mmCIF file with all atom_site columns, C-alpha atoms in Angstrom:
data_model
loop_
_atom_site.group_PDB
_atom_site.id
_atom_site.type_symbol
_atom_site.label_atom_id
_atom_site.label_alt_id
_atom_site.label_comp_id
_atom_site.label_asym_id
_atom_site.label_entity_id
_atom_site.label_seq_id
_atom_site.pdbx_PDB_ins_code
_atom_site.Cartn_x
_atom_site.Cartn_y
_atom_site.Cartn_z
_atom_site.occupancy
_atom_site.B_iso_or_equiv
_atom_site.pdbx_formal_charge
_atom_site.auth_seq_id
_atom_site.auth_comp_id
_atom_site.auth_asym_id
_atom_site.auth_atom_id
_atom_site.pdbx_PDB_model_num
ATOM 1   C CA . MET A 1 1   ? -11.164 -76.117 -76.373 1.00 91.00 ? 438 MET A CA 1
ATOM 2   C CA . LEU A 1 2   ? -9.148  -79.111 -78.247 1.00 94.00 ? 439 LEU A CA 1
ATOM 3   C CA . PRO A 1 3   ? -9.992  -82.494 -77.847 1.00 97.00 ? 440 PRO A CA 1
ATOM 4   C CA . PHE A 1 4   ? -7.510  -84.599 -76.928 1.00 94.00 ? 441 PHE A CA 1
ATOM 5   C CA . GLN A 1 5   ? -5.800  -87.966 -77.276 1.00 97.00 ? 442 GLN A CA 1
ATOM 6   C CA . LEU A 1 6   ? -3.435  -89.866 -74.683 1.00 98.00 ? 443 LEU A CA 1
ATOM 7   C CA . LEU A 1 7   ? -1.080  -92.019 -76.400 1.00 97.00 ? 444 LEU A CA 1
ATOM 8   C CA . ARG A 1 8   ? -1.029  -95.376 -74.621 1.00 97.00 ? 445 ARG A CA 1
ATOM 9   C CA . GLN A 1 9   ? 2.574   -95.127 -73.525 1.00 98.00 ? 446 GLN A CA 1
ATOM 10  C CA . ALA A 1 10  ? 1.820   -91.806 -71.523 1.00 98.00 ? 447 ALA A CA 1
ATOM 11  C CA . GLU A 1 11  ? -1.116  -93.112 -70.244 1.00 98.00 ? 448 GLU A CA 1
ATOM 12  C CA . ARG A 1 12  ? 0.991   -96.102 -68.527 1.00 98.00 ? 449 ARG A CA 1
ATOM 13  C CA . GLU A 1 13  ? 3.763   -93.080 -67.758 1.00 98.00 ? 450 GLU A CA 1
ATOM 14  C CA . LEU A 1 14  ? 0.484   -91.663 -65.436 1.00 99.00 ? 451 LEU A CA 1
ATOM 15  C CA . ASP A 1 15  ? -0.793  -94.491 -63.825 1.00 98.00 ? 452 ASP A CA 1
ATOM 16  C CA . LEU A 1 16  ? 2.675   -95.535 -62.520 1.00 98.00 ? 453 LEU A CA 1
ATOM 17  C CA . ALA A 1 17  ? 3.310   -92.250 -61.374 1.00 98.00 ? 454 ALA A CA 1
ATOM 18  C CA . ARG A 1 18  ? -0.285  -91.789 -59.713 1.00 98.00 ? 455 ARG A CA 1
ATOM 19  C CA . LYS A 1 19  ? 0.457   -95.283 -57.761 1.00 98.00 ? 456 LYS A CA 1
ATOM 20  C CA . TRP A 1 20  ? 3.865   -94.495 -56.446 1.00 98.00 ? 457 TRP A CA 1
ATOM 21  C CA . TYR A 1 21  ? 2.649   -90.878 -55.727 1.00 98.00 ? 458 TYR A CA 1
ATOM 22  C CA . ASP A 1 22  ? -0.304  -92.554 -53.480 1.00 98.00 ? 459 ASP A CA 1
ATOM 23  C CA . GLU A 1 23  ? 1.902   -95.408 -52.164 1.00 98.00 ? 460 GLU A CA 1
ATOM 24  C CA . GLN A 1 24  ? 4.607   -92.460 -50.734 1.00 98.00 ? 461 GLN A CA 1
ATOM 25  C CA . ARG A 1 25  ? 1.179   -90.707 -48.644 1.00 98.00 ? 462 ARG A CA 1
ATOM 26  C CA . HIS A 1 26  ? -2.545  -92.097 -49.423 1.00 97.00 ? 463 HIS A CA 1
ATOM 27  C CA . GLY A 1 27  ? -4.183  -89.456 -51.326 1.00 97.00 ? 464 GLY A CA 1
ATOM 28  C CA . LEU A 1 28  ? -1.015  -87.800 -53.133 1.00 98.00 ? 465 LEU A CA 1
ATOM 29  C CA . GLY A 1 29  ? -1.801  -89.896 -56.477 1.00 98.00 ? 466 GLY A CA 1
ATOM 30  C CA . LEU A 1 30  ? -5.381  -87.900 -56.688 1.00 98.00 ? 467 LEU A CA 1
ATOM 31  C CA . VAL A 1 31  ? -3.358  -85.110 -56.061 1.00 98.00 ? 468 VAL A CA 1
ATOM 32  C CA . PHE A 1 32  ? -1.068  -85.803 -58.926 1.00 99.00 ? 469 PHE A CA 1
ATOM 33  C CA . PHE A 1 33  ? -3.884  -86.815 -61.411 1.00 98.00 ? 470 PHE A CA 1
ATOM 34  C CA . ASP A 1 34  ? -5.379  -83.556 -60.421 1.00 98.00 ? 471 ASP A CA 1
ATOM 35  C CA . ALA A 1 35  ? -2.457  -81.780 -61.620 1.00 99.00 ? 472 ALA A CA 1
ATOM 36  C CA . TYR A 1 36  ? -2.404  -83.383 -64.712 1.00 99.00 ? 473 TYR A CA 1
ATOM 37  C CA . GLU A 1 37  ? -6.123  -82.715 -65.503 1.00 98.00 ? 474 GLU A CA 1
ATOM 38  C CA . ASP A 1 38  ? -5.242  -78.899 -64.888 1.00 98.00 ? 475 ASP A CA 1
ATOM 39  C CA . ALA A 1 39  ? -2.143  -79.557 -67.610 1.00 98.00 ? 476 ALA A CA 1
ATOM 40  C CA . VAL A 1 40  ? -4.528  -81.245 -69.989 1.00 98.00 ? 477 VAL A CA 1
ATOM 41  C CA . GLN A 1 41  ? -7.232  -78.110 -69.816 1.00 98.00 ? 478 GLN A CA 1
ATOM 42  C CA . HIS A 1 42  ? -4.588  -75.399 -70.153 1.00 98.00 ? 479 HIS A CA 1
ATOM 43  C CA . ALA A 1 43  ? -3.081  -77.003 -72.944 1.00 98.00 ? 480 ALA A CA 1
ATOM 44  C CA . GLN A 1 44  ? -6.497  -77.747 -74.597 1.00 97.00 ? 481 GLN A CA 1
ATOM 45  C CA . GLN A 1 45  ? -6.983  -74.083 -74.317 1.00 98.00 ? 482 GLN A CA 1
ATOM 46  C CA . PHE A 1 46  ? -3.927  -72.646 -75.050 1.00 97.00 ? 483 PHE A CA 1
ATOM 47  C CA . PRO A 1 47  ? -1.749  -75.251 -77.090 1.00 95.00 ? 484 PRO A CA 1
ATOM 48  C CA . ASP A 1 48  ? 0.683   -72.990 -77.887 1.00 94.00 ? 485 ASP A CA 1
ATOM 49  C CA . ALA A 1 49  ? 1.412   -71.519 -74.260 1.00 96.00 ? 486 ALA A CA 1
ATOM 50  C CA . GLY A 1 50  ? 4.340   -74.582 -73.784 1.00 95.00 ? 487 GLY A CA 1
ATOM 51  C CA . PHE A 1 51  ? 7.525   -74.480 -73.838 1.00 95.00 ? 488 PHE A CA 1
ATOM 52  C CA . VAL A 1 52  ? 8.914   -75.238 -77.523 1.00 92.00 ? 489 VAL A CA 1
ATOM 53  C CA . VAL A 1 53  ? 11.057  -78.672 -77.126 1.00 88.00 ? 490 VAL A CA 1
ATOM 54  C CA . SER A 1 54  ? 13.993  -77.766 -79.248 1.00 67.00 ? 491 SER A CA 1
ATOM 55  C CA . ASN A 1 55  ? 15.709  -80.606 -78.992 1.00 60.00 ? 492 ASN A CA 1
ATOM 56  C CA . THR A 1 56  ? 13.337  -82.580 -81.971 1.00 59.00 ? 493 THR A CA 1
ATOM 57  C CA . GLU A 1 57  ? 13.860  -82.476 -85.764 1.00 65.00 ? 494 GLU A CA 1
ATOM 58  C CA . LEU A 1 58  ? 10.230  -82.795 -86.440 1.00 66.00 ? 495 LEU A CA 1
ATOM 59  C CA . SER A 1 59  ? 8.165   -81.657 -88.922 1.00 70.00 ? 496 SER A CA 1
ATOM 60  C CA . ARG A 1 60  ? 5.490   -80.406 -86.165 1.00 80.00 ? 497 ARG A CA 1
ATOM 61  C CA . THR A 1 61  ? 5.652   -78.161 -83.180 1.00 89.00 ? 498 THR A CA 1
ATOM 62  C CA . VAL A 1 62  ? 6.090   -80.398 -79.905 1.00 93.00 ? 499 VAL A CA 1
ATOM 63  C CA . ARG A 1 63  ? 5.645   -78.869 -76.675 1.00 95.00 ? 500 ARG A CA 1
ATOM 64  C CA . ARG A 1 64  ? 5.935   -79.528 -72.865 1.00 96.00 ? 501 ARG A CA 1
ATOM 65  C CA . PHE A 1 65  ? 3.834   -78.280 -70.143 1.00 98.00 ? 502 PHE A CA 1
ATOM 66  C CA . PRO A 1 66  ? 4.537   -78.437 -66.376 1.00 98.00 ? 503 PRO A CA 1
ATOM 67  C CA . LEU A 1 67  ? 2.475   -80.270 -63.303 1.00 98.00 ? 504 LEU A CA 1
ATOM 68  C CA . ARG A 1 68  ? 2.130   -77.802 -60.877 1.00 97.00 ? 505 ARG A CA 1
ATOM 69  C CA . GLY A 1 69  ? 3.638   -79.386 -57.670 1.00 98.00 ? 506 GLY A CA 1
ATOM 70  C CA . PHE A 1 70  ? 5.357   -81.852 -59.339 1.00 99.00 ? 507 PHE A CA 1
ATOM 71  C CA . PRO A 1 71  ? 8.312   -82.475 -61.243 1.00 98.00 ? 508 PRO A CA 1
ATOM 72  C CA . PHE A 1 72  ? 6.839   -83.900 -64.615 1.00 98.00 ? 509 PHE A CA 1
ATOM 73  C CA . HIS A 1 73  ? 5.506   -82.196 -67.244 1.00 97.00 ? 510 HIS A CA 1
ATOM 74  C CA . LEU A 1 74  ? 3.296   -83.016 -70.420 1.00 97.00 ? 511 LEU A CA 1
ATOM 75  C CA . VAL A 1 75  ? 4.721   -83.737 -74.014 1.00 96.00 ? 512 VAL A CA 1
ATOM 76  C CA . THR A 1 76  ? 1.991   -82.448 -76.498 1.00 96.00 ? 513 THR A CA 1
ATOM 77  C CA . SER A 1 77  ? 1.711   -81.936 -79.877 1.00 93.00 ? 514 SER A CA 1
ATOM 78  C CA . VAL A 1 78  ? -1.491  -80.409 -82.201 1.00 93.00 ? 515 VAL A CA 1
ATOM 79  C CA . VAL A 1 79  ? -2.295  -82.869 -84.851 1.00 90.00 ? 516 VAL A CA 1
ATOM 80  C CA . ASP A 1 80  ? -5.241  -82.694 -87.077 1.00 92.00 ? 517 ASP A CA 1
ATOM 81  C CA . ASP A 1 81  ? -6.856  -80.150 -84.900 1.00 94.00 ? 518 ASP A CA 1
ATOM 82  C CA . THR A 1 82  ? -6.488  -82.645 -81.595 1.00 96.00 ? 519 THR A CA 1
ATOM 83  C CA . LEU A 1 83  ? -3.516  -82.033 -78.549 1.00 97.00 ? 520 LEU A CA 1
ATOM 84  C CA . VAL A 1 84  ? -1.914  -85.147 -78.568 1.00 96.00 ? 521 VAL A CA 1
ATOM 85  C CA . VAL A 1 85  ? -0.289  -85.791 -75.007 1.00 98.00 ? 522 VAL A CA 1
ATOM 86  C CA . ILE A 1 86  ? 3.134   -87.761 -76.136 1.00 96.00 ? 523 ILE A CA 1
ATOM 87  C CA . ALA A 1 87  ? 4.337   -88.284 -72.562 1.00 97.00 ? 524 ALA A CA 1
ATOM 88  C CA . VAL A 1 88  ? 3.828   -87.470 -69.089 1.00 98.00 ? 525 VAL A CA 1
ATOM 89  C CA . ALA A 1 89  ? 7.094   -87.064 -68.228 1.00 97.00 ? 526 ALA A CA 1
ATOM 90  C CA . HIS A 1 90  ? 9.754   -87.068 -65.378 1.00 97.00 ? 527 HIS A CA 1
ATOM 91  C CA . ALA A 1 91  ? 11.762  -83.852 -65.534 1.00 94.00 ? 528 ALA A CA 1
ATOM 92  C CA . LYS A 1 92  ? 14.800  -85.787 -64.627 1.00 94.00 ? 529 LYS A CA 1
ATOM 93  C CA . ARG A 1 93  ? 14.314  -88.542 -66.896 1.00 90.00 ? 530 ARG A CA 1
ATOM 94  C CA . LYS A 1 94  ? 16.652  -88.339 -70.373 1.00 89.00 ? 531 LYS A CA 1
ATOM 95  C CA . PRO A 1 95  ? 15.236  -85.598 -72.562 1.00 85.00 ? 532 PRO A CA 1
ATOM 96  C CA . GLY A 1 96  ? 13.471  -86.576 -75.465 1.00 86.00 ? 533 GLY A CA 1
ATOM 97  C CA . TYR A 1 97  ? 13.080  -90.552 -74.770 1.00 90.00 ? 534 TYR A CA 1
ATOM 98  C CA . TRP A 1 98  ? 9.695   -90.264 -76.184 1.00 90.00 ? 535 TRP A CA 1
ATOM 99  C CA . LEU A 1 99  ? 10.884  -89.378 -79.552 1.00 85.00 ? 536 LEU A CA 1
ATOM 100 C CA . GLU A 1 100 ? 10.496  -92.417 -80.978 1.00 87.00 ? 537 GLU A CA 1
ATOM 101 C CA . ARG A 1 101 ? 6.492   -92.111 -80.126 1.00 87.00 ? 538 ARG A CA 1
ATOM 102 C CA . ILE A 1 102 ? 5.948   -89.656 -82.572 1.00 82.00 ? 539 ILE A CA 1
ATOM 103 C CA . ARG A 1 103 ? 7.950   -90.498 -86.109 1.00 68.00 ? 540 ARG A CA 1
#
């Protein structure tokens, strides 16, 4: 299993989404966080299993992993044998908004 690093911007996205879901229904933020943790563990175990993000012009492969039950996905890349979580992105947000984080 690969170690992982959560970029500061991705951590902020995670916190905002968790808080928003908890405001919608008490406890839903925890369910969201559990889905996030499940996606991270899956990405750590199977880093090549995510969907390749094709709109990048980068030398490294960027993949996304869905958060089950929520319209979010992790945007990840493996750097020096570490899974880097670049974004916790809402599915309706502008694609590739996170590109500047990895240039």
